[in-house]
Structure formats: C-alpha cells, structure tokens
Amino acid sequence: MGEAGLGDPAQTCWSLGGVEKTVLDVKMGRQSSWWEVDPAACPALTSENPGLIPGQEDISRPQGPPSWLYFPQLALRRRLGQLSCMSKPALKLRSWPLTVLYYLLPLGALRPLSRVGWRPVSRVALYKSVPTRLLSRAWGRLNQVELPHWLRRPVYSLYIWTFGVNMKEAAVEDLHHYRNLSEFFRRKLKPQARPVCGLHSVISPSDGKILNFGQVKNCEVEQVKGVTYSLESFLGPRIPAEDLPFPPATSCGSFRSQLVTREGNELYHCVIYLAPGDYHCFHSPTDWTVSHRRHFPGSLMSVNPGMARWIKELFCHNERVVLTGDWKHGFFSLTAVGATNVGSIRIYFDRDLHTNSPRYSKGSYNDFSFVTHMNKEGITMRKGEHLGEFNLGSTIVLIFEAPKDFNFKLKAGQKIRFGEALGSL
C-alpha cells in the first residue's frame, strides 16, 4: 500500500491521540510508538512542541483513566481505526469505575484458591457462614403450607420425577391425599414393601446408600473413605458429667473402655446416607433398649457424600440426636444427623425433643434419661419397629459393640433398603 493510501499525514497524526498509541511509519514501513515517530513522516508536528498539531489541543496525555485500565480489545479497536485512516479518533468507550474492583477482586481470588485448595478450617468457616438453620426453619414452615387440591399432583409429580420416588411402595398412592409437602415426605410404606430380615441380628434402619462401615480404630470413624471424625466428639461423654464420680475420659483408650463393656468385643460402625428421594422414616435396627438421649444443637450443613469428602468432622458440626443403650452384645447407639432443610428430627417416643431451635450455645448438648423410677430399664425397641423420621434426606450412624467374629454383609457405595441385612455373627 503506497503513501497516497494513507491520506493526509496531518489527519493521520491527528488521529493518533493517547499514550503509546501505535502509528505507521510511512518511510520505514514499520510500526513504532508515539515517541518513535519520524518527524519527516508527519510535517504537521512543530519544532516548538512536537506533540502538538496546529489548531488542536494537547493530546499527548490521556484525557481519562490511565492506560492500564484499557482492555486489550479496546486498544486493538483503536489501532484498527488508525490503520483505516479515520478522519476522527476512535470513540472512547466509557471506562468502568474503580469501585467495580471491590466486587471483581474477591471473585478473582477464588480461582487460585480453588486450584491450591483451602484448609479444612477455612472450608468449615465459609460454609458455616451460610444461615442453614434459618433456611431450614423457613423450609419447614413452607412444608406445612397446605397446597390447593389442583396443585398437589403437579408439585409432587415434579418431585417424584426429580428424585426418582417409587410411589407404588407408598401406602397411599393417590397424590391428592397429601395435603402438604411434609405429609408427602413422611409417607408410609405398604407392609409388604419392606420385609424385615429375621436371619441376621442387625438390619438396615432405613433406605439409603452405604457410605462406610467397619471396625472403629483409634477412636476415629470414617464418614467417607479417607475422611474421619472423632468418636468422642461425635457421641460426647459416655456418662452425663454431673453423674461422674471421676473426671471424663481424656484419652482414646479410656474412652473406648467406657463403651466396650465386654472382654473380647470390638466397636463397629455403619454410615447410611438418605437421599431426598428415599423413604424418610427410620426404624430400630435390632432388639435393644434405649436408655439415654443426647441432643447436639449445631449447624445444618449438607451431608451428601460430596460434602462429606470436603469437610472433616462434618457430622460433629451438624445437629444430631444420639440414642444410646444396650443390646445382647453390649453397647449400642443410633444417631440421626440433621442436614440442610432437615432441621426437624423426630423420635416417636420422645416428646420432649425439640430440634433446630432459633438459639443455641456452640458445643452444648442436652441429655435426657429414659431410665426412671417407674421404668428402670428404659425404652425397649424391637427389630424393625418405627423409631423416628426427618424430612428430605439425612444420615444414620450406627456405632455398636459386638464380638470379633461379627461380619458385615455390605459393600461401600451400595444402595440398601430398610429391613435388609447389615451383618451378623
């Protein structure tokens, strides 16, 4: 392209305002910066002020935000305009205010943190800042709102389709029968839908997915593979502190000795995750006697397997109800762990239990004994008997004492239904 194709040199130079705006050196045929322009290529530049064009204002300095605020796309647009011999400079787009950086910089900081990985404490602090208890209480009240008759079928059908609910197992299959979401979540099953296995000593207390199971080692329990939590933090002291004639156990061995009551026995655990589409009631996993209830107010973080891999001791942070007692081989406990939108945990024989209260003290717990002067044995539960319920999905954790030859009939990750065998001697 010849020099004539570039138009008037004065007009070309006039269109090159701003700092470090590239121009085309007509004689050398190369790109150069503003301060590298050959004066012979632009005779309109005066010797008194080489940066001024006669009759024009000083444009050697930018009349707006500094150059580092311009995006590369805008700089490219200016260069294309210069090469096309525009008679006027390219339009200056309105720059973003600096206040936008207060919003963009924190978001940009999340990307490198996601690559490096956050410390577990930071993860818990970040997630616990979400008002999950408030959201769960709001969700609970929403569940109690009675739906119009014409709206029940489309709402419940959407839930059934989303979570794969099998309504053929429900005692009442007619969707119009359930007045609100709470009744639909707590629907009963047909008696023949969940036969109870009579050959094995321990059965599954609920529908769900097996997250982990096995023998308790070093007083640590796996919530998922590779992520553990402290047994003492999860269950709390073995005996209420006011009833202890000696200080509580401070080591793993002494705490384990309080749970294992018979020589030659071991502690075992099993974690069952209930998805939103599962049957939401839980039953007695064996024949045993419930003597004590301990309620831990706490957070209501999600307990799905993905979150359980992310946060260590997740079950110790969440609200939970621990039922402890004895079975034929010694100590036995069942713990219902709350989760987001599952703030209400109900135990059928415990009317004094109130979960997801608006206020609670961090790290506190409430004890209640079922052993009284009128009932010195506690609450007797039979295998398969209704025990409690909660909404949406949550987790059941079994921790019990058994002889060393106890064997689980499970595989990690398998789906299981209430009444099926967990293990036996």
XYZ file of C-alpha atoms in Angstrom:
425
model
C 0.000 0.000 0.000
C 1.518 3.365 -1.008
C 1.687 6.654 0.814
C -1.336 8.014 -1.050
C -3.481 5.352 0.503
C -2.842 6.729 3.946
C -4.464 10.113 3.331
C -3.279 13.434 4.697
C -0.323 12.887 7.104
C -1.639 15.630 9.356
C -5.000 13.871 9.637
C -3.250 10.577 10.256
C -1.158 12.054 13.059
C -4.192 13.886 14.466
C -5.988 10.563 14.903
C -3.189 9.097 16.995
C -4.056 10.598 20.391
C -3.227 8.939 23.743
C -0.220 7.303 25.281
C 1.625 4.536 23.428
C -0.802 4.549 20.502
C 0.921 2.792 17.614
C 1.277 4.509 14.246
C 2.597 3.502 10.882
C 5.945 4.953 9.918
C 5.349 5.859 6.285
C 9.000 5.978 5.212
C 10.354 2.942 7.130
C 7.248 0.801 6.693
C 7.253 -0.295 10.342
C 5.139 0.143 13.455
C 6.503 2.409 16.159
C 5.371 4.092 19.327
C 4.388 7.752 19.554
C 7.843 8.854 20.676
C 9.481 6.862 17.837
C 7.626 8.621 15.005
C 9.940 10.157 12.410
C 9.143 13.907 12.239
C 9.621 13.802 8.461
C 6.687 11.395 8.233
C 4.409 13.933 9.924
C 5.341 17.506 8.923
C 2.441 18.897 10.928
C 4.467 18.447 14.090
C 6.074 21.727 15.110
C 9.562 22.105 16.443
C 8.352 24.122 19.395
C 6.009 21.395 20.577
C 6.484 18.135 18.685
C 3.488 16.655 20.429
C 1.033 19.330 19.219
C -0.797 19.730 15.945
C -1.515 23.370 14.989
C -5.013 24.361 15.900
C -5.546 21.324 18.142
C -5.311 20.831 21.893
C -2.561 18.885 23.593
C -3.470 15.225 23.217
C -0.117 13.755 24.170
C -1.534 12.848 27.574
C -4.581 10.668 28.079
C -7.763 12.512 28.996
C -9.245 9.771 31.129
C -8.294 6.672 33.077
C -4.662 5.524 32.886
C -3.649 3.211 30.083
C -3.577 0.144 32.330
C -7.363 0.369 32.715
C -7.961 -0.068 28.975
C -8.846 -3.547 27.882
C -6.786 -5.137 25.081
C -9.909 -5.297 22.922
C -10.304 -1.502 23.091
C -6.642 -0.907 22.252
C -6.983 -3.173 19.228
C -10.041 -1.253 18.115
C -8.081 1.992 18.237
C -5.257 0.537 16.175
C -7.629 -0.717 13.525
C -9.188 2.721 13.369
C -5.789 4.312 12.907
C -4.821 1.976 10.087
C -8.111 2.686 8.319
C -7.196 6.417 8.152
C -10.135 7.598 10.222
C -10.617 11.335 9.988
C -11.546 11.363 13.663
C -10.113 9.417 16.576
C -11.828 6.205 17.623
C -14.623 6.730 20.116
C -13.606 6.369 23.731
C -15.839 3.870 25.422
C -16.857 4.704 28.937
C -14.387 3.133 31.375
C -15.578 1.137 34.363
C -15.333 2.927 37.707
C -12.658 1.778 40.098
C -15.341 0.758 42.590
C -16.089 -2.276 40.442
C -12.735 -3.689 41.533
C -14.097 -4.117 45.056
C -16.514 -6.698 43.620
C -14.309 -8.287 40.983
C -11.134 -8.787 43.004
C -12.713 -11.041 45.683
C -14.275 -13.163 42.949
C -10.979 -13.367 41.111
C -9.267 -14.506 44.285
C -11.474 -17.593 44.426
C -9.948 -19.054 41.277
C -6.372 -19.513 42.548
C -7.729 -20.672 45.903
C -9.730 -23.373 44.165
C -6.569 -24.614 42.486
C -4.416 -24.615 45.602
C -7.145 -25.879 47.921
C -8.485 -24.356 51.125
C -7.624 -25.564 54.562
C -10.428 -27.612 56.176
C -10.920 -24.991 58.886
C -11.473 -22.308 56.263
C -13.929 -24.515 54.412
C -15.992 -25.084 57.537
C -15.916 -21.390 58.470
C -17.001 -20.363 54.990
C -19.808 -22.888 54.747
C -21.000 -22.307 58.317
C -21.438 -18.628 57.487
C -24.432 -19.643 55.364
C -27.613 -19.382 57.514
C -28.576 -23.027 57.010
C -30.564 -23.190 60.246
C -32.671 -20.207 59.237
C -33.183 -21.646 55.766
C -34.155 -24.997 57.252
C -36.733 -23.403 59.553
C -38.165 -21.461 56.622
C -38.281 -24.648 54.562
C -40.009 -26.454 57.420
C -42.727 -23.819 57.594
C -43.139 -23.921 53.839
C -43.630 -27.675 54.029
C -46.549 -27.149 56.410
C -48.448 -24.917 53.982
C -51.460 -26.769 52.619
C -51.416 -26.951 48.838
C -54.554 -26.396 46.758
C -56.077 -29.628 45.533
C -55.347 -28.824 41.877
C -51.674 -28.028 42.609
C -50.762 -31.184 44.529
C -50.374 -33.526 41.610
C -48.034 -31.305 39.508
C -45.868 -30.379 42.530
C -45.499 -33.946 43.807
C -45.033 -35.286 40.274
C -42.130 -32.905 39.748
C -40.524 -34.102 42.985
C -41.095 -37.757 42.039
C -39.531 -37.212 38.621
C -36.553 -35.280 40.029
C -35.567 -37.709 42.798
C -36.889 -40.992 41.426
C -39.505 -41.710 44.085
C -41.317 -45.052 43.770
C -44.905 -44.270 44.705
C -46.010 -47.870 44.112
C -44.478 -48.680 47.504
C -46.451 -45.959 49.305
C -49.373 -46.972 51.474
C -51.415 -44.249 49.742
C -50.523 -43.781 46.069
C -53.059 -41.015 45.405
C -51.064 -37.755 45.332
C -54.129 -35.683 46.220
C -54.195 -37.386 49.622
C -51.111 -35.490 50.861
C -52.123 -32.007 51.958
C -48.598 -30.561 52.101
C -45.004 -31.422 51.339
C -44.367 -32.540 54.909
C -47.011 -35.267 54.673
C -45.614 -36.351 51.326
C -42.076 -36.605 52.721
C -43.300 -38.668 55.696
C -45.467 -41.019 53.655
C -45.831 -44.551 54.989
C -44.994 -47.678 53.020
C -47.036 -50.777 52.374
C -46.265 -53.533 54.905
C -45.026 -55.914 52.206
C -42.772 -53.263 50.621
C -40.026 -53.708 53.243
C -39.866 -57.230 54.696
C -37.654 -57.425 57.781
C -34.837 -59.962 57.638
C -35.123 -62.320 60.594
C -31.929 -64.314 59.991
C -29.457 -61.526 60.754
C -29.023 -59.770 64.061
C -28.631 -56.232 62.648
C -30.712 -54.818 59.768
C -30.685 -51.515 57.941
C -32.744 -48.940 59.870
C -33.635 -47.004 56.706
C -33.363 -46.743 52.956
C -30.171 -45.154 51.714
C -26.632 -45.547 50.486
C -23.811 -47.164 52.464
C -21.076 -44.554 52.840
C -18.791 -46.523 55.121
C -18.700 -49.396 57.578
C -16.233 -51.483 59.513
C -14.348 -51.649 62.770
C -13.608 -48.498 64.763
C -9.852 -47.965 65.042
C -8.028 -45.402 67.197
C -11.358 -43.876 68.218
C -11.740 -42.473 64.684
C -14.765 -43.165 62.486
C -14.771 -42.723 58.705
C -17.672 -40.622 57.409
C -16.432 -41.391 53.882
C -13.266 -43.113 52.731
C -10.230 -41.140 53.874
C -12.172 -38.563 55.937
C -12.637 -39.280 59.637
C -14.120 -37.760 62.762
C -13.510 -38.259 66.459
C -15.737 -40.793 68.174
C -15.776 -38.836 71.423
C -16.623 -35.571 69.645
C -19.473 -37.299 67.866
C -21.038 -39.139 70.828
C -19.915 -36.911 73.679
C -19.019 -38.236 77.146
C -20.233 -41.755 77.872
C -21.963 -40.711 81.107
C -23.517 -37.300 81.885
C -20.839 -35.170 83.538
C -22.880 -34.419 86.666
C -23.205 -38.151 87.375
C -19.498 -38.945 87.059
C -17.631 -39.611 90.317
C -14.381 -39.045 88.373
C -13.284 -36.745 85.503
C -14.344 -37.670 81.964
C -12.032 -39.744 79.810
C -9.235 -37.756 78.192
C -7.562 -40.426 76.047
C -8.729 -42.720 73.287
C -8.106 -45.871 75.308
C -10.047 -44.719 78.347
C -12.986 -43.518 76.240
C -13.103 -46.792 74.322
C -13.048 -48.719 77.577
C -16.205 -46.887 78.651
C -18.019 -48.074 75.514
C -16.738 -51.652 75.246
C -18.245 -53.384 78.246
C -17.315 -56.999 77.491
C -13.910 -58.536 77.065
C -13.090 -59.688 73.555
C -15.566 -57.334 71.872
C -14.833 -54.623 69.332
C -16.543 -51.414 68.235
C -18.162 -51.304 64.790
C -19.773 -48.534 62.791
C -22.002 -48.103 59.745
C -22.948 -44.845 57.973
C -26.113 -44.700 55.828
C -26.940 -41.632 53.732
C -30.600 -40.936 52.937
C -31.131 -39.096 49.659
C -34.135 -36.767 49.177
C -35.972 -39.450 47.202
C -35.560 -42.178 49.827
C -38.061 -43.324 52.430
C -37.680 -40.773 55.246
C -38.577 -42.809 58.320
C -36.070 -44.881 60.268
C -36.626 -47.994 62.350
C -34.955 -49.997 65.063
C -32.004 -51.925 63.570
C -32.075 -54.657 66.223
C -33.635 -55.711 69.509
C -32.234 -53.302 72.074
C -33.069 -50.998 74.990
C -32.716 -47.218 74.676
C -31.655 -45.707 77.981
C -30.346 -42.262 77.058
C -30.829 -39.479 74.529
C -28.337 -36.720 73.810
C -29.222 -33.784 71.560
C -26.412 -31.742 69.996
C -27.630 -28.419 68.547
C -25.395 -27.359 65.703
C -25.104 -26.450 62.071
C -27.271 -27.908 59.338
C -24.765 -28.366 56.535
C -25.415 -30.742 53.687
C -24.391 -34.342 54.403
C -24.300 -35.599 50.830
C -21.201 -37.692 50.014
C -19.548 -34.857 48.104
C -19.731 -32.542 51.102
C -18.663 -35.334 53.461
C -15.433 -35.687 51.458
C -14.875 -31.942 51.611
C -15.248 -31.179 55.333
C -13.606 -33.222 58.052
C -15.772 -33.992 61.095
C -18.852 -32.796 59.236
C -21.114 -34.989 61.369
C -19.644 -33.427 64.526
C -20.573 -29.928 63.328
C -24.159 -30.781 62.406
C -27.142 -31.040 64.694
C -27.768 -34.637 65.744
C -29.695 -36.821 68.149
C -27.761 -39.683 69.755
C -29.717 -42.613 71.186
C -27.625 -44.957 73.322
C -28.439 -48.175 75.122
C -27.613 -51.856 75.164
C -28.271 -54.951 73.096
C -27.389 -58.573 73.707
C -23.699 -57.979 72.932
C -23.206 -54.739 74.875
C -23.191 -51.075 73.891
C -25.409 -49.925 71.003
C -26.145 -46.452 69.602
C -28.110 -44.933 66.740
C -27.530 -41.309 65.720
C -29.786 -39.291 63.427
C -27.739 -36.480 61.846
C -29.557 -33.389 60.614
C -28.769 -31.628 57.347
C -29.793 -28.597 55.318
C -33.612 -28.429 55.212
C -33.676 -31.370 57.645
C -33.689 -29.402 60.860
C -36.600 -31.332 62.337
C -35.612 -34.735 63.735
C -38.445 -36.571 65.415
C -38.197 -39.509 67.815
C -41.618 -41.068 68.283
C -41.286 -41.934 71.974
C -39.514 -38.667 72.946
C -41.989 -35.794 73.137
C -39.513 -33.523 74.929
C -37.132 -33.412 71.972
C -37.143 -30.124 70.018
C -34.585 -29.680 67.250
C -33.487 -26.699 65.137
C -34.186 -24.122 67.835
C -33.515 -20.479 66.895
C -30.784 -20.097 69.517
C -28.252 -22.477 70.945
C -24.823 -22.438 72.576
C -21.969 -23.676 70.430
C -20.625 -27.010 71.649
C -23.518 -27.586 74.055
C -25.725 -30.655 74.309
C -28.830 -31.725 76.204
C -29.138 -35.056 77.990
C -32.295 -36.956 78.780
C -32.544 -40.304 80.520
C -35.326 -42.772 79.797
C -34.470 -44.719 82.938
C -36.795 -43.602 85.737
C -38.139 -44.946 88.991
C -41.175 -46.176 87.109
C -39.147 -47.627 84.234
C -35.734 -48.846 85.345
C -34.850 -50.495 82.037
C -35.557 -47.731 79.514
C -37.379 -47.947 76.184
C -37.495 -51.430 74.691
C -37.293 -51.493 70.888
C -37.903 -54.487 68.625
C -36.132 -55.026 65.339
C -37.988 -53.183 62.563
C -40.152 -51.111 64.923
C -40.789 -47.472 63.967
C -38.270 -45.222 65.679
C -38.322 -41.749 64.101
C -38.337 -39.598 60.982
C -36.960 -36.488 59.328
C -37.621 -34.527 56.140
C -35.778 -34.634 52.811
C -32.518 -36.549 53.379
C -30.010 -37.044 56.148
C -27.696 -39.650 57.669
C -27.999 -42.509 60.148
C -24.846 -43.586 62.011
C -24.734 -46.869 63.929
C -21.947 -47.456 66.474
C -22.154 -50.650 68.470
C -20.221 -53.262 70.355
C -20.025 -56.818 69.041
C -17.770 -59.892 69.174
C -14.735 -60.035 66.903
C -16.400 -62.503 64.542
C -19.134 -60.020 63.570
C -19.301 -59.699 59.769
C -20.937 -57.023 57.642
C -22.921 -58.151 54.587
C -22.270 -54.915 52.736
C -20.262 -53.144 50.067
C -19.283 -49.484 50.248
C -21.472 -47.376 47.977
C -24.262 -49.913 47.608
C -27.933 -48.993 47.866
C -29.800 -50.587 50.728
C -33.390 -50.616 51.915
C -34.912 -50.775 55.348
C -35.169 -54.360 56.603
C -32.216 -55.733 54.640
C -29.302 -57.329 56.472
C -26.352 -55.254 57.664
C -24.420 -58.027 59.371
C -24.467 -60.873 61.829
C -22.274 -63.243 63.813
